[in-house]
Amino acid sequence: MIGLSRTIMSAHPGLIGWLDGAGLEAAPIEAAAARAFPAIVAPTEAHAAREGDVIVASGAPSFVRESGQPARLSFGAADQAFGYALAAELVRPAARPAAADPASARLLGLARRIAASDASVLVLGETGTGKEGLARFIHASSPRANGGFIAVNCAALPETMLEAILFGHRRGSFTGAMSEGEGLFRAAAGGTLLLDEVAELPLALQAKLLRTLQEKEVLPVGATRAEPVDVRVIACANRDLAAEVAEGRFRADLYWRLNVVPLHLAPLRSRRRDIPAIAAALMLRHTDPAEAFPFPTAQAVEALCAHDWPGNARELDNVLLRALLLRTGTRLQASDLAIEAAPVVEAETATSLEEAAKAAEARIIRAALAATGGHRLRAAEKLGISERTLRYRLAEMRAAAA
């Protein structure tokens, strides 16, 4: 629940529509009334505002936040799009992903209803669309919220250790197993386990995962008796799992077991109203509360909303962080946004033959992926390596770029 003073509702009727479109429940309040939720009030009601509230004024764009005090936000008609997004972000429940598009609000409403059950959930969407954030929201909205949330990227795990990492192992069950390993399923007991990039699991391990989901028990490596486990599984994939099943790379029975409740996260280009909301969340994350907030101009917000964001929220994050670091003015200008191509600092030469080889390898891998439309199996065949090796190389490239 978010409270709106009657003065604010009269001065900013558009804010009501923004919050409604974002799926944030708002209700009129008297500023001085007792309440257990944040509120947005006018400057004349500042005496009744407290920490967690937002005081919204009309005027030159500015934003001030101090520990233990209500936030102070000011903007005019030209900057309403970002002003409303920032106001909503400041009172948004912490576990709820930043969103303002009505389609995203409906998806979050569906996710909240799903959270009440223990059904397996399959979250599908392009890389960078916020699948893990949606999984965390489901966990936080569920009866398991007080339990742990463990996320694992299946593509980043070494194949030889996958089984032991997921299901645990007994001491001496393999070379180097000097002690018992709990495994992620048992570590997440009572909570939620997120299997990101689940399509990257090898077929042999998919069979064991299927049995774990069906029987609600795990068999650690080297054990002779299965152990019961109480965990909810959420799986994520950026590839079409139905197509993977058709190609024989993903088990059909596991697909149907995971696909009890499918949630499809649309790419950012299909939900442009989310862009100012996500941008506001990212700017709050990347700016120091003690420094002046670089309120973006209307032209900068328009430029952000006009871009297609092939890298989705991850690309948006990179562009905003770069702009915040390199800007020269007090406000974030459209000219500060290196959207079309990121500025690259050229090195004179590689510092070693090993680095030169890795850079060349990365260029060849990117070219193969581009030539195959991002299809990893065909790219691996083109490169003359296994798909698993390609996944390792991509994980190394991501780690090097981080």
mmCIF file of N, CA and C in Angstrom, residues 160-237:
data_model
loop_
_atom_site.group_PDB
_atom_site.id
_atom_site.type_symbol
_atom_site.label_atom_id
_atom_site.label_comp_id
_atom_site.label_asym_id
_atom_site.label_seq_id
_atom_site.Cartn_x
_atom_site.Cartn_y
_atom_site.Cartn_z
ATOM 1 N N THR A 160 32.224 -31.911 -14.429
ATOM 2 C CA THR A 160 32.635 -33.027 -13.579
ATOM 3 C C THR A 160 32.155 -32.873 -12.133
ATOM 4 N N MET A 161 31.796 -31.648 -11.754
ATOM 5 C CA MET A 161 31.395 -31.401 -10.376
ATOM 6 C C MET A 161 29.910 -31.077 -10.234
ATOM 7 N N LEU A 162 29.197 -31.040 -11.368
ATOM 8 C CA LEU A 162 27.794 -30.633 -11.349
ATOM 9 C C LEU A 162 26.956 -31.433 -10.362
ATOM 10 N N GLU A 163 27.065 -32.747 -10.446
ATOM 11 C CA GLU A 163 26.231 -33.610 -9.620
ATOM 12 C C GLU A 163 26.500 -33.380 -8.140
ATOM 13 N N ALA A 164 27.783 -33.309 -7.770
ATOM 14 C CA ALA A 164 28.139 -33.124 -6.363
ATOM 15 C C ALA A 164 27.720 -31.747 -5.867
ATOM 16 N N ILE A 165 27.850 -30.728 -6.712
ATOM 17 C CA ILE A 165 27.480 -29.367 -6.308
ATOM 18 C C ILE A 165 25.976 -29.270 -6.065
ATOM 19 N N LEU A 166 25.189 -29.895 -6.919
ATOM 20 C CA LEU A 166 23.738 -29.803 -6.782
ATOM 21 C C LEU A 166 23.191 -30.720 -5.691
ATOM 22 N N PHE A 167 23.670 -31.974 -5.679
ATOM 23 C CA PHE A 167 23.043 -32.977 -4.820
ATOM 24 C C PHE A 167 23.867 -33.360 -3.592
ATOM 25 N N GLY A 168 25.105 -32.865 -3.496
ATOM 26 C CA GLY A 168 25.950 -33.191 -2.365
ATOM 27 C C GLY A 168 26.758 -34.465 -2.596
ATOM 28 N N HIS A 169 27.656 -34.762 -1.676
ATOM 29 C CA HIS A 169 28.482 -35.968 -1.835
ATOM 30 C C HIS A 169 28.938 -36.455 -0.463
ATOM 31 N N ARG A 170 29.291 -37.735 -0.446
ATOM 32 C CA ARG A 170 29.847 -38.348 0.749
ATOM 33 C C ARG A 170 31.376 -38.212 0.738
ATOM 34 N N ARG A 171 31.946 -38.250 1.909
ATOM 35 C CA ARG A 171 33.400 -38.202 2.032
ATOM 36 C C ARG A 171 34.021 -39.397 1.313
ATOM 37 N N GLY A 172 35.031 -39.130 0.496
ATOM 38 C CA GLY A 172 35.726 -40.185 -0.226
ATOM 39 C C GLY A 172 35.011 -40.691 -1.460
ATOM 40 N N SER A 173 33.913 -40.046 -1.851
ATOM 41 C CA SER A 173 33.152 -40.528 -3.006
ATOM 42 C C SER A 173 33.861 -40.259 -4.322
ATOM 43 N N PHE A 174 34.823 -39.336 -4.312
ATOM 44 C CA PHE A 174 35.652 -39.090 -5.488
ATOM 45 C C PHE A 174 36.958 -38.456 -5.028
ATOM 46 N N THR A 175 37.927 -38.428 -5.916
ATOM 47 C CA THR A 175 39.237 -37.879 -5.574
ATOM 48 C C THR A 175 39.102 -36.437 -5.103
ATOM 49 N N GLY A 176 39.631 -36.157 -3.932
ATOM 50 C CA GLY A 176 39.581 -34.799 -3.390
ATOM 51 C C GLY A 176 38.406 -34.564 -2.457
ATOM 52 N N ALA A 177 37.501 -35.538 -2.323
ATOM 53 C CA ALA A 177 36.348 -35.375 -1.427
ATOM 54 C C ALA A 177 36.770 -35.720 -0.006
ATOM 55 N N MET A 178 37.469 -34.796 0.644
ATOM 56 C CA MET A 178 38.010 -35.043 1.976
ATOM 57 C C MET A 178 36.951 -34.894 3.065
ATOM 58 N N SER A 179 35.831 -34.284 2.749
ATOM 59 C CA SER A 179 34.743 -34.147 3.703
ATOM 60 C C SER A 179 33.420 -34.227 2.952
ATOM 61 N N GLU A 180 32.324 -34.309 3.684
ATOM 62 C CA GLU A 180 31.016 -34.381 3.038
ATOM 63 C C GLU A 180 30.623 -33.020 2.477
ATOM 64 N N GLY A 181 29.877 -33.039 1.377
ATOM 65 C CA GLY A 181 29.362 -31.811 0.790
ATOM 66 C C GLY A 181 27.849 -31.794 0.871
ATOM 67 N N GLU A 182 27.294 -30.692 1.356
ATOM 68 C CA GLU A 182 25.849 -30.612 1.560
ATOM 69 C C GLU A 182 25.083 -30.597 0.249
ATOM 70 N N GLY A 183 25.607 -29.890 -0.753
ATOM 71 C CA GLY A 183 24.903 -29.748 -2.026
ATOM 72 C C GLY A 183 23.871 -28.635 -1.964
ATOM 73 N N LEU A 184 23.587 -28.019 -3.096
ATOM 74 C CA LEU A 184 22.718 -26.851 -3.116
ATOM 75 C C LEU A 184 21.268 -27.184 -2.803
ATOM 76 N N PHE A 185 20.810 -28.371 -3.181
ATOM 77 C CA PHE A 185 19.421 -28.728 -2.879
ATOM 78 C C PHE A 185 19.196 -28.767 -1.369
ATOM 79 N N ARG A 186 20.108 -29.405 -0.652
ATOM 80 C CA ARG A 186 19.928 -29.481 0.800
ATOM 81 C C ARG A 186 20.228 -28.140 1.463
ATOM 82 N N ALA A 187 21.136 -27.355 0.893
ATOM 83 C CA ALA A 187 21.429 -26.037 1.453
ATOM 84 C C ALA A 187 20.214 -25.117 1.363
ATOM 85 N N ALA A 188 19.383 -25.340 0.326
ATOM 86 C CA ALA A 188 18.197 -24.491 0.129
ATOM 87 C C ALA A 188 16.961 -25.060 0.804
ATOM 88 N N ALA A 189 17.097 -26.102 1.608
ATOM 89 C CA ALA A 189 15.945 -26.739 2.255
ATOM 90 C C ALA A 189 15.124 -25.716 3.028
ATOM 91 N N GLY A 190 13.820 -25.760 2.839
ATOM 92 C CA GLY A 190 12.930 -24.802 3.477
ATOM 93 C C GLY A 190 12.787 -23.514 2.711
ATOM 94 N N GLY A 191 13.569 -23.368 1.633
ATOM 95 C CA GLY A 191 13.543 -22.153 0.840
ATOM 96 C C GLY A 191 13.378 -22.442 -0.643
ATOM 97 N N THR A 192 14.100 -21.679 -1.451
ATOM 98 C CA THR A 192 13.962 -21.751 -2.910
ATOM 99 C C THR A 192 15.321 -21.917 -3.556
ATOM 100 N N LEU A 193 15.384 -22.802 -4.557
ATOM 101 C CA LEU A 193 16.598 -22.991 -5.351
ATOM 102 C C LEU A 193 16.313 -22.541 -6.779
ATOM 103 N N LEU A 194 17.093 -21.582 -7.254
ATOM 104 C CA LEU A 194 16.961 -21.095 -8.625
ATOM 105 C C LEU A 194 18.011 -21.766 -9.499
ATOM 106 N N LEU A 195 17.558 -22.471 -10.519
ATOM 107 C CA LEU A 195 18.453 -23.090 -11.498
ATOM 108 C C LEU A 195 18.438 -22.223 -12.746
ATOM 109 N N ASP A 196 19.402 -21.327 -12.849
ATOM 110 C CA ASP A 196 19.483 -20.426 -13.999
ATOM 111 C C ASP A 196 20.175 -21.143 -15.154
ATOM 112 N N GLU A 197 19.757 -20.824 -16.362
ATOM 113 C CA GLU A 197 20.267 -21.465 -17.579
ATOM 114 C C GLU A 197 20.169 -22.988 -17.460
ATOM 115 N N VAL A 198 18.992 -23.459 -17.075
ATOM 116 C CA VAL A 198 18.785 -24.884 -16.849
ATOM 117 C C VAL A 198 18.975 -25.696 -18.126
ATOM 118 N N ALA A 199 18.828 -25.064 -19.286
ATOM 119 C CA ALA A 199 19.000 -25.765 -20.556
ATOM 120 C C ALA A 199 20.430 -26.262 -20.745
ATOM 121 N N GLU A 200 21.376 -25.742 -19.955
ATOM 122 C CA GLU A 200 22.780 -26.136 -20.104
ATOM 123 C C GLU A 200 23.117 -27.413 -19.338
ATOM 124 N N LEU A 201 22.187 -27.945 -18.552
ATOM 125 C CA LEU A 201 22.473 -29.189 -17.836
ATOM 126 C C LEU A 201 22.621 -30.350 -18.815
ATOM 127 N N PRO A 202 23.623 -31.220 -18.643
ATOM 128 C CA PRO A 202 23.758 -32.394 -19.510
ATOM 129 C C PRO A 202 22.586 -33.357 -19.305
ATOM 130 N N LEU A 203 22.286 -34.132 -20.321
ATOM 131 C CA LEU A 203 21.125 -35.025 -20.281
ATOM 132 C C LEU A 203 21.168 -35.992 -19.099
ATOM 133 N N ALA A 204 22.350 -36.520 -18.794
ATOM 134 C CA ALA A 204 22.454 -37.483 -17.690
ATOM 135 C C ALA A 204 22.021 -36.858 -16.373
ATOM 136 N N LEU A 205 22.394 -35.595 -16.155
ATOM 137 C CA LEU A 205 22.032 -34.929 -14.918
ATOM 138 C C LEU A 205 20.566 -34.499 -14.923
ATOM 139 N N GLN A 206 20.029 -34.265 -16.098
ATOM 140 C CA GLN A 206 18.610 -33.927 -16.195
ATOM 141 C C GLN A 206 17.748 -35.055 -15.627
ATOM 142 N N ALA A 207 18.165 -36.296 -15.845
ATOM 143 C CA ALA A 207 17.412 -37.445 -15.333
ATOM 144 C C ALA A 207 17.397 -37.449 -13.810
ATOM 145 N N LYS A 208 18.530 -37.123 -13.198
ATOM 146 C CA LYS A 208 18.594 -37.106 -11.732
ATOM 147 C C LYS A 208 17.798 -35.936 -11.178
ATOM 148 N N LEU A 209 17.822 -34.807 -11.870
ATOM 149 C CA LEU A 209 17.029 -33.661 -11.448
ATOM 150 C C LEU A 209 15.541 -33.996 -11.504
ATOM 151 N N LEU A 210 15.139 -34.693 -12.551
ATOM 152 C CA LEU A 210 13.740 -35.088 -12.684
ATOM 153 C C LEU A 210 13.305 -35.939 -11.493
ATOM 154 N N ARG A 211 14.125 -36.912 -11.127
ATOM 155 C CA ARG A 211 13.768 -37.785 -10.000
ATOM 156 C C ARG A 211 13.688 -36.983 -8.698
ATOM 157 N N THR A 212 14.598 -36.043 -8.521
ATOM 158 C CA THR A 212 14.574 -35.214 -7.316
ATOM 159 C C THR A 212 13.278 -34.421 -7.223
ATOM 160 N N LEU A 213 12.847 -33.864 -8.341
ATOM 161 C CA LEU A 213 11.616 -33.084 -8.349
ATOM 162 C C LEU A 213 10.395 -33.966 -8.119
ATOM 163 N N GLN A 214 10.406 -35.170 -8.680
ATOM 164 C CA GLN A 214 9.256 -36.067 -8.543
ATOM 165 C C GLN A 214 9.148 -36.652 -7.143
ATOM 166 N N GLU A 215 10.266 -37.113 -6.630
ATOM 167 C CA GLU A 215 10.258 -37.830 -5.347
ATOM 168 C C GLU A 215 10.539 -36.935 -4.145
ATOM 169 N N LYS A 216 10.966 -35.696 -4.402
ATOM 170 C CA LYS A 216 11.316 -34.759 -3.330
ATOM 171 C C LYS A 216 12.385 -35.339 -2.402
ATOM 172 N N GLU A 217 13.403 -35.899 -3.033
ATOM 173 C CA GLU A 217 14.532 -36.439 -2.293
ATOM 174 C C GLU A 217 15.773 -36.370 -3.158
ATOM 175 N N VAL A 218 16.931 -36.333 -2.506
ATOM 176 C CA VAL A 218 18.199 -36.271 -3.229
ATOM 177 C C VAL A 218 19.054 -37.472 -2.848
ATOM 178 N N LEU A 219 19.855 -37.906 -3.802
ATOM 179 C CA LEU A 219 20.808 -38.983 -3.559
ATOM 180 C C LEU A 219 22.206 -38.403 -3.749
ATOM 181 N N PRO A 220 22.894 -38.060 -2.653
ATOM 182 C CA PRO A 220 24.238 -37.502 -2.778
ATOM 183 C C PRO A 220 25.192 -38.480 -3.472
ATOM 184 N N VAL A 221 26.206 -37.964 -4.118
ATOM 185 C CA VAL A 221 27.206 -38.795 -4.781
ATOM 186 C C VAL A 221 27.886 -39.668 -3.721
ATOM 187 N N GLY A 222 27.941 -40.971 -3.973
ATOM 188 C CA GLY A 222 28.567 -41.894 -3.033
ATOM 189 C C GLY A 222 27.624 -42.427 -1.970
ATOM 190 N N ALA A 223 26.375 -41.929 -1.935
ATOM 191 C CA ALA A 223 25.405 -42.401 -0.945
ATOM 192 C C ALA A 223 24.612 -43.571 -1.504
ATOM 193 N N THR A 224 24.084 -44.388 -0.619
ATOM 194 C CA THR A 224 23.250 -45.515 -1.035
ATOM 195 C C THR A 224 21.786 -45.315 -0.680
ATOM 196 N N ARG A 225 21.501 -44.274 0.057
ATOM 197 C CA ARG A 225 20.122 -44.015 0.470
ATOM 198 C C ARG A 225 19.789 -42.544 0.209
ATOM 199 N N ALA A 226 18.636 -42.331 -0.425
ATOM 200 C CA ALA A 226 18.198 -40.973 -0.722
ATOM 201 C C ALA A 226 17.714 -40.282 0.550
ATOM 202 N N GLU A 227 17.817 -38.962 0.549
ATOM 203 C CA GLU A 227 17.391 -38.166 1.693
ATOM 204 C C GLU A 227 16.277 -37.216 1.270
ATOM 205 N N PRO A 228 15.228 -37.085 2.085
ATOM 206 C CA PRO A 228 14.144 -36.162 1.721
ATOM 207 C C PRO A 228 14.636 -34.721 1.725
ATOM 208 N N VAL A 229 14.080 -33.920 0.842
ATOM 209 C CA VAL A 229 14.455 -32.503 0.773
ATOM 210 C C VAL A 229 13.212 -31.675 0.483
ATOM 211 N N ASP A 230 13.068 -30.604 1.218
ATOM 212 C CA ASP A 230 11.918 -29.714 1.076
ATOM 213 C C ASP A 230 12.400 -28.399 0.470
ATOM 214 N N VAL A 231 12.276 -28.280 -0.828
ATOM 215 C CA VAL A 231 12.764 -27.089 -1.517
ATOM 216 C C VAL A 231 11.883 -26.793 -2.723
ATOM 217 N N ARG A 232 11.673 -25.532 -2.981
ATOM 218 C CA ARG A 232 10.954 -25.147 -4.189
ATOM 219 C C ARG A 232 11.982 -24.828 -5.269
ATOM 220 N N VAL A 233 11.728 -25.300 -6.473
ATOM 221 C CA VAL A 233 12.653 -25.074 -7.583
ATOM 222 C C VAL A 233 12.034 -24.108 -8.586
ATOM 223 N N ILE A 234 12.795 -23.084 -8.916
ATOM 224 C CA ILE A 234 12.451 -22.174 -10.010
ATOM 225 C C ILE A 234 13.556 -22.307 -11.042
ATOM 226 N N ALA A 235 13.185 -22.572 -12.276
ATOM 227 C CA ALA A 235 14.169 -22.729 -13.354
ATOM 228 C C ALA A 235 14.048 -21.559 -14.324
ATOM 229 N N CYS A 236 15.175 -21.129 -14.862
ATOM 230 C CA CYS A 236 15.207 -20.040 -15.842
ATOM 231 C C CYS A 236 15.936 -20.502 -17.101
ATOM 232 N N ALA A 237 15.508 -19.980 -18.230
ATOM 233 C CA ALA A 237 16.168 -20.307 -19.493
ATOM 234 C C ALA A 237 16.035 -19.136 -20.452
#
